[in-house]
């Protein structure tokens, strides 16, 4: 594994302003760094502890030191992403995703009502007929069952409740397919979802799962249809997400890799869909990223310290043998 000082020597901390509040934030902070294979990203959300954040560093190191896996396709279909905005703002947001045939709509936002969710989904459905919803585990089982019924037919309901057991209960009670996100990426054993027969679709995210190759391996083990999704990544992190999706042996569903449109400015040219798809591309070591949104010194110091702690976590876990072999 590369020494922490080597990573930090090529690191830049950025703070990207967002067009719309998403996951309760209006500014996305991230640390990007250059290695021999290109640029990597370390951007766990600020509330995550070091143990949960360490795989995000592993993913960034993989990108910077190993590069992308071999692609199986030259285009990746994307879903449009609709934050928990008012219904009359939905069409404007969807216009940022030309050619998209699927929309993912955030629901169960704290402080909003089921009526808000129903109206937002209906507004999305008026523009793009295929809609999926994402509750981020915010509903109880009874709330999930009644809310899914009120919203109506969707491609799937993503993480309607927090736990695997709750997902299994909802799945048995509704006709809508259930997708698991947090119950995979935050789980000590991501295979519990399969053992409990709790999901129809697996949402896999590169950074929280430790890298592109980890996503490919888990996809093979889990045996469910896969949607590769972003973790509100910068263009550098998005390159890894698109690379993972492009490397999957099979990809039948649109991926959640279009959140670059949520930023007013990115660290590089963002991955924006054309005709509903994006093309894989890589920010190699010869690319000089000079973001205009560098973070202030205090924020930079906070991220450097966080990276050091997560590097220690990876060392204790014995991470890094694969880099010695590369």
Short mmCIF file of N, CA, C and O in Angstrom, two decimals, residues 35-167:
data_model
loop_
_atom_site.label_atom_id
_atom_site.label_comp_id
_atom_site.label_asym_id
_atom_site.label_seq_id
_atom_site.Cartn_x
_atom_site.Cartn_y
_atom_site.Cartn_z
N UNK A 35 -1.97 9.13 -8.61
CA UNK A 35 -1.04 8.03 -8.48
C UNK A 35 -0.54 7.60 -9.84
O UNK A 35 -0.86 8.22 -10.86
N UNK A 36 0.22 6.51 -9.91
CA UNK A 36 0.81 6.08 -11.18
C UNK A 36 -0.21 5.63 -12.21
O UNK A 36 0.09 5.61 -13.41
N UNK A 37 -1.44 5.27 -11.79
CA UNK A 37 -2.47 4.84 -12.74
C UNK A 37 -3.51 5.92 -13.00
O UNK A 37 -4.42 5.71 -13.80
N UNK A 38 -3.40 7.04 -12.32
CA UNK A 38 -4.38 8.11 -12.51
C UNK A 38 -4.81 8.71 -11.20
O UNK A 38 -4.11 8.64 -10.19
N UNK A 39 -6.02 9.30 -11.20
CA UNK A 39 -6.54 10.00 -10.05
C UNK A 39 -7.50 9.12 -9.26
O UNK A 39 -8.28 8.36 -9.83
N UNK A 40 -7.42 9.23 -7.94
CA UNK A 40 -8.35 8.56 -7.04
C UNK A 40 -9.06 9.57 -6.17
O UNK A 40 -8.63 10.74 -6.07
N UNK A 41 -10.13 9.13 -5.54
CA UNK A 41 -10.93 10.02 -4.70
C UNK A 41 -11.15 9.39 -3.33
O UNK A 41 -11.37 8.18 -3.21
N UNK A 42 -11.11 10.21 -2.30
CA UNK A 42 -11.44 9.82 -0.93
C UNK A 42 -12.47 10.82 -0.44
O UNK A 42 -12.15 11.97 -0.19
N UNK A 43 -13.74 10.40 -0.33
CA UNK A 43 -14.80 11.36 -0.01
C UNK A 43 -15.93 10.74 0.80
O UNK A 43 -17.11 10.92 0.47
N UNK A 44 -15.63 10.00 1.88
CA UNK A 44 -16.73 9.55 2.72
C UNK A 44 -17.45 10.74 3.33
O UNK A 44 -16.84 11.79 3.59
N UNK A 45 -18.75 10.61 3.51
CA UNK A 45 -19.51 11.72 4.08
C UNK A 45 -18.98 12.05 5.47
O UNK A 45 -18.48 11.17 6.19
N UNK A 46 -19.06 13.31 5.84
CA UNK A 46 -18.34 13.79 7.02
C UNK A 46 -18.80 13.12 8.31
O UNK A 46 -18.04 13.04 9.29
N UNK A 47 -20.02 12.61 8.34
CA UNK A 47 -20.51 11.98 9.57
C UNK A 47 -20.03 10.54 9.75
O UNK A 47 -20.22 9.95 10.82
N UNK A 48 -19.40 9.95 8.73
CA UNK A 48 -18.95 8.56 8.84
C UNK A 48 -17.72 8.47 9.73
O UNK A 48 -16.81 9.31 9.65
N UNK A 49 -17.64 7.41 10.55
CA UNK A 49 -16.46 7.21 11.37
C UNK A 49 -15.34 6.59 10.53
O UNK A 49 -15.51 6.26 9.35
N UNK A 50 -14.17 6.42 11.15
CA UNK A 50 -13.00 5.96 10.40
C UNK A 50 -13.16 4.54 9.88
O UNK A 50 -12.70 4.22 8.77
N UNK A 51 -13.80 3.67 10.65
CA UNK A 51 -13.97 2.29 10.20
C UNK A 51 -14.83 2.23 8.95
O UNK A 51 -14.54 1.48 8.01
N UNK A 52 -15.91 3.03 8.91
CA UNK A 52 -16.78 3.04 7.74
C UNK A 52 -16.13 3.78 6.57
O UNK A 52 -16.40 3.46 5.40
N UNK A 53 -15.26 4.73 6.87
CA UNK A 53 -14.65 5.54 5.83
C UNK A 53 -13.46 4.86 5.16
O UNK A 53 -13.11 5.19 4.02
N UNK A 54 -12.83 3.91 5.85
CA UNK A 54 -11.61 3.29 5.31
C UNK A 54 -11.79 2.66 3.94
O UNK A 54 -10.91 2.80 3.07
N UNK A 55 -12.91 1.94 3.66
CA UNK A 55 -13.06 1.39 2.31
C UNK A 55 -13.07 2.46 1.22
O UNK A 55 -12.66 2.18 0.08
N UNK A 56 -13.53 3.66 1.54
CA UNK A 56 -13.52 4.75 0.55
C UNK A 56 -12.08 5.09 0.17
O UNK A 56 -11.80 5.39 -1.00
N UNK A 57 -11.16 5.02 1.14
CA UNK A 57 -9.76 5.26 0.82
C UNK A 57 -9.20 4.11 0.00
O UNK A 57 -8.44 4.32 -0.95
N UNK A 58 -9.59 2.88 0.34
CA UNK A 58 -9.14 1.73 -0.45
C UNK A 58 -9.57 1.88 -1.91
O UNK A 58 -8.80 1.56 -2.83
N UNK A 59 -10.79 2.37 -2.13
CA UNK A 59 -11.28 2.57 -3.50
C UNK A 59 -10.45 3.63 -4.22
O UNK A 59 -10.13 3.48 -5.41
N UNK A 60 -10.12 4.71 -3.52
CA UNK A 60 -9.32 5.76 -4.14
C UNK A 60 -7.91 5.27 -4.48
O UNK A 60 -7.37 5.60 -5.55
N UNK A 61 -7.33 4.49 -3.58
CA UNK A 61 -5.99 3.94 -3.84
C UNK A 61 -6.03 2.99 -5.03
O UNK A 61 -5.14 3.01 -5.90
N UNK A 62 -7.06 2.16 -5.10
CA UNK A 62 -7.19 1.25 -6.25
C UNK A 62 -7.21 2.05 -7.56
O UNK A 62 -6.52 1.69 -8.53
N UNK A 63 -8.01 3.11 -7.60
CA UNK A 63 -8.10 3.91 -8.82
C UNK A 63 -6.76 4.53 -9.18
O UNK A 63 -6.33 4.50 -10.34
N UNK A 64 -6.08 5.09 -8.19
CA UNK A 64 -4.84 5.82 -8.45
C UNK A 64 -3.65 4.91 -8.73
O UNK A 64 -2.72 5.30 -9.44
N UNK A 65 -3.67 3.69 -8.19
CA UNK A 65 -2.51 2.81 -8.30
C UNK A 65 -2.72 1.58 -9.18
O UNK A 65 -1.74 0.99 -9.65
N UNK A 66 -3.96 1.18 -9.41
CA UNK A 66 -4.23 0.03 -10.28
C UNK A 66 -4.97 0.41 -11.55
O UNK A 66 -4.86 -0.28 -12.57
N UNK A 67 -5.77 1.47 -11.50
CA UNK A 67 -6.54 1.86 -12.66
C UNK A 67 -7.79 1.02 -12.84
O UNK A 67 -8.12 0.17 -11.99
N UNK A 68 -8.52 1.21 -13.92
CA UNK A 68 -9.82 0.56 -14.08
C UNK A 68 -9.68 -0.90 -14.54
O UNK A 68 -8.68 -1.27 -15.16
N UNK A 69 -10.70 -1.72 -14.25
CA UNK A 69 -10.74 -3.08 -14.80
C UNK A 69 -11.07 -3.03 -16.29
O UNK A 69 -11.45 -1.98 -16.83
N UNK A 70 -10.96 -4.18 -16.94
CA UNK A 70 -11.21 -4.26 -18.38
C UNK A 70 -12.70 -4.05 -18.66
O UNK A 70 -13.56 -4.69 -18.05
N UNK A 71 -13.01 -3.15 -19.58
CA UNK A 71 -14.40 -2.84 -19.91
C UNK A 71 -15.01 -3.93 -20.80
O UNK A 71 -14.33 -4.52 -21.63
N UNK A 72 -16.31 -4.16 -20.58
CA UNK A 72 -17.08 -5.10 -21.40
C UNK A 72 -18.05 -4.37 -22.33
O UNK A 72 -18.70 -5.00 -23.16
N UNK A 73 -18.15 -3.06 -22.16
CA UNK A 73 -19.07 -2.26 -22.99
C UNK A 73 -18.52 -0.84 -23.08
O UNK A 73 -17.73 -0.42 -22.21
N UNK A 74 -18.94 -0.14 -24.12
CA UNK A 74 -18.43 1.22 -24.32
C UNK A 74 -19.44 2.30 -23.97
O UNK A 74 -19.21 3.48 -24.23
N UNK A 75 -20.57 1.93 -23.36
CA UNK A 75 -21.55 2.91 -22.90
C UNK A 75 -22.31 2.33 -21.72
O UNK A 75 -22.56 1.12 -21.65
N UNK A 76 -22.68 3.19 -20.78
CA UNK A 76 -23.40 2.79 -19.57
C UNK A 76 -24.68 3.61 -19.49
O UNK A 76 -24.62 4.85 -19.47
N UNK A 77 -25.86 2.95 -19.46
CA UNK A 77 -27.11 3.70 -19.34
C UNK A 77 -27.27 4.29 -17.95
O UNK A 77 -26.89 3.67 -16.94
N UNK A 78 -27.84 5.49 -17.87
CA UNK A 78 -27.98 6.19 -16.59
C UNK A 78 -29.44 6.46 -16.28
O UNK A 78 -30.26 6.68 -17.17
N UNK A 79 -29.75 6.47 -14.97
CA UNK A 79 -31.03 7.04 -14.56
C UNK A 79 -30.84 8.51 -14.20
O UNK A 79 -29.75 8.94 -13.80
N UNK A 80 -31.89 9.29 -14.38
CA UNK A 80 -31.91 10.65 -13.85
C UNK A 80 -32.14 10.58 -12.35
O UNK A 80 -32.79 9.65 -11.86
N UNK A 81 -31.61 11.52 -11.61
CA UNK A 81 -31.77 11.54 -10.16
C UNK A 81 -32.53 12.80 -9.76
O UNK A 81 -32.11 13.92 -10.06
N UNK A 82 -33.65 12.60 -9.07
CA UNK A 82 -34.50 13.70 -8.63
C UNK A 82 -34.43 13.83 -7.11
O UNK A 82 -34.91 12.95 -6.40
N UNK A 83 -33.80 14.87 -6.59
CA UNK A 83 -33.78 15.07 -5.13
C UNK A 83 -35.19 15.34 -4.60
O UNK A 83 -36.17 15.42 -5.37
N UNK A 84 -35.30 15.49 -3.30
CA UNK A 84 -36.61 15.70 -2.67
C UNK A 84 -37.06 17.15 -2.82
O UNK A 84 -37.21 17.89 -1.84
N UNK A 85 -37.28 17.53 -4.07
CA UNK A 85 -37.70 18.90 -4.39
C UNK A 85 -39.22 18.95 -4.55
O UNK A 85 -39.90 17.93 -4.59
N UNK A 86 -39.75 20.15 -4.66
CA UNK A 86 -41.18 20.31 -4.94
C UNK A 86 -41.49 19.78 -6.33
O UNK A 86 -40.66 19.80 -7.23
N UNK A 87 -42.72 19.33 -6.49
CA UNK A 87 -43.13 18.72 -7.76
C UNK A 87 -42.92 19.65 -8.95
O UNK A 87 -42.58 19.20 -10.05
N UNK A 88 -43.11 20.94 -8.74
CA UNK A 88 -42.99 21.87 -9.87
C UNK A 88 -41.54 22.11 -10.30
O UNK A 88 -41.28 22.79 -11.29
N UNK A 89 -40.57 21.55 -9.57
CA UNK A 89 -39.16 21.66 -9.95
C UNK A 89 -38.65 20.42 -10.68
O UNK A 89 -37.53 20.41 -11.20
N UNK A 90 -39.45 19.37 -10.72
CA UNK A 90 -38.98 18.08 -11.22
C UNK A 90 -38.62 18.15 -12.70
O UNK A 90 -37.58 17.65 -13.13
N UNK A 91 -39.47 18.75 -13.51
CA UNK A 91 -39.21 18.80 -14.95
C UNK A 91 -37.90 19.50 -15.26
O UNK A 91 -37.15 19.08 -16.16
N UNK A 92 -37.60 20.57 -14.53
CA UNK A 92 -36.35 21.30 -14.75
C UNK A 92 -35.15 20.40 -14.45
O UNK A 92 -34.15 20.42 -15.18
N UNK A 93 -35.23 19.63 -13.37
CA UNK A 93 -34.13 18.72 -13.02
C UNK A 93 -33.98 17.63 -14.07
O UNK A 93 -32.86 17.31 -14.51
N UNK A 94 -35.07 17.05 -14.52
CA UNK A 94 -35.00 15.98 -15.51
C UNK A 94 -34.45 16.46 -16.84
O UNK A 94 -33.88 15.67 -17.59
N UNK A 95 -34.58 17.74 -17.12
CA UNK A 95 -34.05 18.28 -18.36
C UNK A 95 -32.52 18.20 -18.41
O UNK A 95 -31.93 18.30 -19.49
N UNK A 96 -31.87 17.99 -17.26
CA UNK A 96 -30.41 17.86 -17.22
C UNK A 96 -29.96 16.47 -17.65
O UNK A 96 -28.74 16.21 -17.70
N UNK A 97 -30.89 15.58 -17.92
CA UNK A 97 -30.56 14.19 -18.26
C UNK A 97 -31.14 13.83 -19.63
O UNK A 97 -32.06 13.02 -19.74
N UNK A 98 -30.63 14.44 -20.69
CA UNK A 98 -31.23 14.21 -22.01
C UNK A 98 -31.16 12.74 -22.42
O UNK A 98 -30.10 12.10 -22.32
N UNK A 99 -32.29 12.22 -22.85
CA UNK A 99 -32.34 10.84 -23.32
C UNK A 99 -32.53 9.79 -22.26
O UNK A 99 -32.65 8.60 -22.56
N UNK A 100 -32.55 10.19 -20.99
CA UNK A 100 -32.73 9.21 -19.92
C UNK A 100 -34.11 8.57 -20.03
O UNK A 100 -35.11 9.25 -20.28
N UNK A 101 -34.16 7.27 -19.82
CA UNK A 101 -35.42 6.54 -19.88
C UNK A 101 -35.88 6.07 -18.51
O UNK A 101 -36.93 5.44 -18.39
N UNK A 102 -35.09 6.38 -17.48
CA UNK A 102 -35.42 5.99 -16.10
C UNK A 102 -35.10 7.16 -15.18
O UNK A 102 -34.08 7.82 -15.35
N UNK A 103 -35.97 7.39 -14.21
CA UNK A 103 -35.72 8.42 -13.19
C UNK A 103 -35.78 7.80 -11.80
O UNK A 103 -36.68 7.00 -11.51
N UNK A 104 -34.79 8.15 -10.97
CA UNK A 104 -34.84 7.75 -9.56
C UNK A 104 -35.26 8.96 -8.74
O UNK A 104 -34.62 10.02 -8.81
N UNK A 105 -36.32 8.80 -7.96
CA UNK A 105 -36.89 9.90 -7.21
C UNK A 105 -36.68 9.66 -5.72
O UNK A 105 -37.05 8.60 -5.19
N UNK A 106 -36.09 10.63 -5.04
CA UNK A 106 -35.91 10.53 -3.59
C UNK A 106 -37.24 10.76 -2.89
O UNK A 106 -37.99 11.70 -3.23
N UNK A 107 -37.53 9.92 -1.91
CA UNK A 107 -38.75 10.02 -1.12
C UNK A 107 -38.40 9.91 0.36
O UNK A 107 -37.24 9.69 0.72
N UNK A 108 -39.40 10.08 1.21
CA UNK A 108 -39.24 9.94 2.67
C UNK A 108 -38.27 10.97 3.26
O UNK A 108 -37.61 10.70 4.25
N UNK A 109 -38.22 12.14 2.65
CA UNK A 109 -37.36 13.20 3.18
C UNK A 109 -37.93 13.71 4.50
O UNK A 109 -39.12 13.99 4.62
N UNK A 110 -37.11 13.82 5.55
CA UNK A 110 -37.60 14.37 6.82
C UNK A 110 -38.23 15.74 6.62
O UNK A 110 -37.69 16.59 5.90
N UNK A 111 -39.39 15.94 7.24
CA UNK A 111 -40.10 17.21 7.14
C UNK A 111 -41.07 17.27 5.98
O UNK A 111 -41.81 18.25 5.86
N UNK A 112 -41.08 16.25 5.13
CA UNK A 112 -42.03 16.21 4.03
C UNK A 112 -43.08 15.13 4.28
O UNK A 112 -42.92 14.27 5.14
N UNK A 113 -44.14 15.19 3.50
CA UNK A 113 -45.26 14.27 3.68
C UNK A 113 -45.32 13.25 2.56
O UNK A 113 -44.67 13.40 1.51
N UNK A 114 -46.13 12.22 2.75
CA UNK A 114 -46.37 11.24 1.69
C UNK A 114 -46.98 11.92 0.47
O UNK A 114 -46.66 11.55 -0.67
N UNK A 115 -47.82 12.90 0.69
CA UNK A 115 -48.41 13.64 -0.42
C UNK A 115 -47.34 14.30 -1.28
O UNK A 115 -47.43 14.32 -2.51
N UNK A 116 -46.29 14.85 -0.63
CA UNK A 116 -45.16 15.43 -1.37
C UNK A 116 -44.50 14.37 -2.24
O UNK A 116 -44.16 14.62 -3.40
N UNK A 117 -44.31 13.17 -1.66
CA UNK A 117 -43.68 12.08 -2.42
C UNK A 117 -44.53 11.68 -3.62
O UNK A 117 -44.02 11.50 -4.74
N UNK A 118 -45.81 11.52 -3.39
CA UNK A 118 -46.72 11.11 -4.47
C UNK A 118 -46.69 12.13 -5.59
O UNK A 118 -46.61 11.78 -6.78
N UNK A 119 -46.73 13.42 -5.24
CA UNK A 119 -46.73 14.48 -6.25
C UNK A 119 -45.41 14.52 -7.01
O UNK A 119 -45.38 14.72 -8.24
N UNK A 120 -44.29 14.33 -6.30
CA UNK A 120 -42.97 14.37 -6.94
C UNK A 120 -42.82 13.19 -7.92
O UNK A 120 -42.34 13.37 -9.04
N UNK A 121 -43.23 12.01 -7.50
CA UNK A 121 -43.15 10.85 -8.39
C UNK A 121 -44.06 11.03 -9.60
O UNK A 121 -43.68 10.72 -10.74
N UNK A 122 -45.26 11.55 -9.38
CA UNK A 122 -46.18 11.78 -10.50
C UNK A 122 -45.60 12.78 -11.48
O UNK A 122 -45.72 12.62 -12.71
N UNK A 123 -44.92 13.82 -10.98
CA UNK A 123 -44.31 14.81 -11.86
C UNK A 123 -43.18 14.19 -12.67
O UNK A 123 -43.00 14.51 -13.85
N UNK A 124 -42.41 13.29 -12.05
CA UNK A 124 -41.35 12.61 -12.79
C UNK A 124 -41.93 11.67 -13.83
O UNK A 124 -41.45 11.60 -14.97
N UNK A 125 -42.98 10.96 -13.45
CA UNK A 125 -43.61 9.98 -14.35
C UNK A 125 -44.22 10.68 -15.58
O UNK A 125 -44.30 10.09 -16.65
N UNK A 126 -44.62 11.94 -15.42
CA UNK A 126 -45.17 12.68 -16.54
C UNK A 126 -44.12 12.99 -17.60
O UNK A 126 -44.45 13.23 -18.76
N UNK A 127 -42.84 12.96 -17.19
CA UNK A 127 -41.74 13.25 -18.12
C UNK A 127 -41.05 11.97 -18.58
O UNK A 127 -40.74 11.79 -19.76
N UNK A 128 -40.77 11.07 -17.62
CA UNK A 128 -40.08 9.81 -17.90
C UNK A 128 -40.92 8.68 -17.31
O UNK A 128 -41.04 8.56 -16.09
N UNK A 129 -41.52 7.83 -18.12
CA UNK A 129 -42.47 6.84 -17.62
C UNK A 129 -41.88 5.84 -16.61
O UNK A 129 -42.58 5.42 -15.70
N UNK A 130 -40.61 5.45 -16.77
CA UNK A 130 -40.03 4.46 -15.86
C UNK A 130 -39.40 5.17 -14.66
O UNK A 130 -38.42 5.91 -14.80
N UNK A 131 -39.98 4.95 -13.49
CA UNK A 131 -39.54 5.64 -12.27
C UNK A 131 -39.22 4.60 -11.20
O UNK A 131 -39.94 3.62 -11.01
N UNK A 132 -38.13 4.83 -10.50
CA UNK A 132 -37.78 4.07 -9.30
C UNK A 132 -37.70 5.05 -8.14
O UNK A 132 -37.44 6.24 -8.35
N UNK A 133 -37.94 4.59 -6.92
CA UNK A 133 -37.92 5.47 -5.76
C UNK A 133 -36.86 5.00 -4.77
O UNK A 133 -36.50 3.83 -4.72
N UNK A 134 -36.36 5.95 -3.96
CA UNK A 134 -35.32 5.66 -2.97
C UNK A 134 -35.68 6.35 -1.67
O UNK A 134 -35.74 7.58 -1.59
N UNK A 135 -35.92 5.54 -0.63
CA UNK A 135 -36.30 6.07 0.69
C UNK A 135 -35.13 6.14 1.66
O UNK A 135 -35.30 6.62 2.79
N UNK A 136 -33.96 5.63 1.27
CA UNK A 136 -32.78 5.66 2.15
C UNK A 136 -33.06 5.10 3.54
O UNK A 136 -32.55 5.60 4.55
N UNK A 137 -33.92 4.08 3.61
CA UNK A 137 -34.18 3.39 4.88
C UNK A 137 -34.99 4.17 5.88
O UNK A 137 -35.01 3.83 7.07
N UNK A 138 -35.71 5.21 5.44
CA UNK A 138 -36.38 6.11 6.38
C UNK A 138 -37.76 5.62 6.84
O UNK A 138 -38.31 6.15 7.81
N UNK A 139 -38.36 4.65 6.16
CA UNK A 139 -39.71 4.22 6.53
C UNK A 139 -39.69 3.06 7.51
O UNK A 139 -38.76 2.25 7.52
N UNK A 140 -40.72 2.97 8.34
CA UNK A 140 -41.00 1.74 9.07
C UNK A 140 -41.65 0.76 8.09
O UNK A 140 -42.03 1.14 6.97
N UNK A 141 -41.82 -0.49 8.50
CA UNK A 141 -42.47 -1.46 7.62
C UNK A 141 -43.88 -1.03 7.25
O UNK A 141 -44.24 -1.01 6.06
N UNK A 142 -44.75 -0.65 8.22
CA UNK A 142 -46.10 -0.20 7.84
C UNK A 142 -46.07 1.03 6.94
O UNK A 142 -46.87 1.13 5.98
N UNK A 143 -45.18 1.98 7.22
CA UNK A 143 -45.08 3.17 6.38
C UNK A 143 -44.66 2.80 4.96
O UNK A 143 -45.19 3.33 3.98
N UNK A 144 -43.71 1.88 4.84
CA UNK A 144 -43.24 1.47 3.52
C UNK A 144 -44.36 0.83 2.71
O UNK A 144 -44.55 1.15 1.54
N UNK A 145 -45.10 -0.05 3.34
CA UNK A 145 -46.17 -0.74 2.63
C UNK A 145 -47.24 0.24 2.16
O UNK A 145 -47.67 0.22 1.00
N UNK A 146 -47.65 1.14 3.05
CA UNK A 146 -48.70 2.10 2.67
C UNK A 146 -48.18 3.14 1.67
O UNK A 146 -48.89 3.54 0.74
N UNK A 147 -46.92 3.56 1.82
CA UNK A 147 -46.37 4.58 0.92
C UNK A 147 -46.17 4.02 -0.48
O UNK A 147 -46.48 4.69 -1.48
N UNK A 148 -45.64 2.82 -0.58
CA UNK A 148 -45.45 2.20 -1.89
C UNK A 148 -46.80 2.02 -2.59
O UNK A 148 -46.93 2.26 -3.80
N UNK A 149 -47.80 1.63 -1.83
CA UNK A 149 -49.14 1.49 -2.40
C UNK A 149 -49.68 2.83 -2.91
O UNK A 149 -50.25 2.91 -3.99
N UNK A 150 -49.46 3.90 -2.13
CA UNK A 150 -49.95 5.22 -2.53
C UNK A 150 -49.21 5.76 -3.75
O UNK A 150 -49.81 6.41 -4.62
N UNK A 151 -47.90 5.50 -3.83
CA UNK A 151 -47.09 6.01 -4.95
C UNK A 151 -47.42 5.27 -6.23
O UNK A 151 -47.40 5.85 -7.32
N UNK A 152 -47.74 4.00 -6.13
CA UNK A 152 -48.13 3.24 -7.31
C UNK A 152 -46.97 2.51 -7.95
O UNK A 152 -45.88 2.39 -7.38
N UNK A 153 -47.18 2.04 -9.15
CA UNK A 153 -46.21 1.17 -9.82
C UNK A 153 -44.90 1.91 -10.08
O UNK A 153 -44.87 3.01 -10.61
N UNK A 154 -43.80 1.28 -9.66
CA UNK A 154 -42.46 1.80 -9.92
C UNK A 154 -41.56 0.62 -10.32
O UNK A 154 -41.89 -0.54 -10.10
N UNK A 155 -40.43 0.95 -10.91
CA UNK A 155 -39.50 -0.11 -11.33
C UNK A 155 -39.01 -0.89 -10.12
O UNK A 155 -38.91 -2.11 -10.15
N UNK A 156 -38.67 -0.17 -9.05
CA UNK A 156 -38.37 -0.79 -7.77
C UNK A 156 -38.36 0.28 -6.68
O UNK A 156 -38.28 1.48 -6.98
N UNK A 157 -38.46 -0.16 -5.44
CA UNK A 157 -38.33 0.72 -4.28
C UNK A 157 -37.00 0.41 -3.61
O UNK A 157 -36.77 -0.71 -3.15
N UNK A 158 -36.12 1.41 -3.58
CA UNK A 158 -34.78 1.22 -3.04
C UNK A 158 -34.75 1.50 -1.54
O UNK A 158 -35.20 2.55 -1.09
N UNK A 159 -34.23 0.55 -0.80
CA UNK A 159 -34.02 0.64 0.64
C UNK A 159 -35.19 1.33 1.35
O UNK A 159 -35.03 2.38 1.99
N UNK A 160 -36.40 0.74 1.27
CA UNK A 160 -37.54 1.38 1.93
C UNK A 160 -37.40 1.44 3.45
O UNK A 160 -37.89 2.37 4.07
N UNK A 161 -36.73 0.44 4.03
CA UNK A 161 -36.53 0.39 5.48
C UNK A 161 -35.05 0.16 5.78
O UNK A 161 -34.26 -0.13 4.88
N UNK A 162 -34.69 0.27 7.05
CA UNK A 162 -33.27 0.27 7.41
C UNK A 162 -32.64 -1.12 7.45
O UNK A 162 -31.46 -1.26 7.10
N UNK A 163 -33.36 -2.14 7.89
CA UNK A 163 -32.74 -3.43 8.16
C UNK A 163 -33.12 -4.47 7.11
O UNK A 163 -34.13 -4.36 6.41
N UNK A 164 -32.31 -5.51 7.05
CA UNK A 164 -32.57 -6.62 6.12
C UNK A 164 -33.89 -7.29 6.46
O UNK A 164 -34.69 -7.61 5.56
N UNK A 165 -34.14 -7.52 7.74
CA UNK A 165 -35.40 -8.18 8.12
C UNK A 165 -36.61 -7.35 7.71
O UNK A 165 -37.63 -7.89 7.25
N UNK A 166 -36.50 -6.02 7.85
CA UNK A 166 -37.60 -5.15 7.43
C UNK A 166 -37.79 -5.19 5.91
O UNK A 166 -38.92 -5.20 5.42
N UNK A 167 -36.68 -5.19 5.17
CA UNK A 167 -36.79 -5.30 3.71
C UNK A 167 -37.53 -6.58 3.33
O UNK A 167 -38.38 -6.56 2.43
#
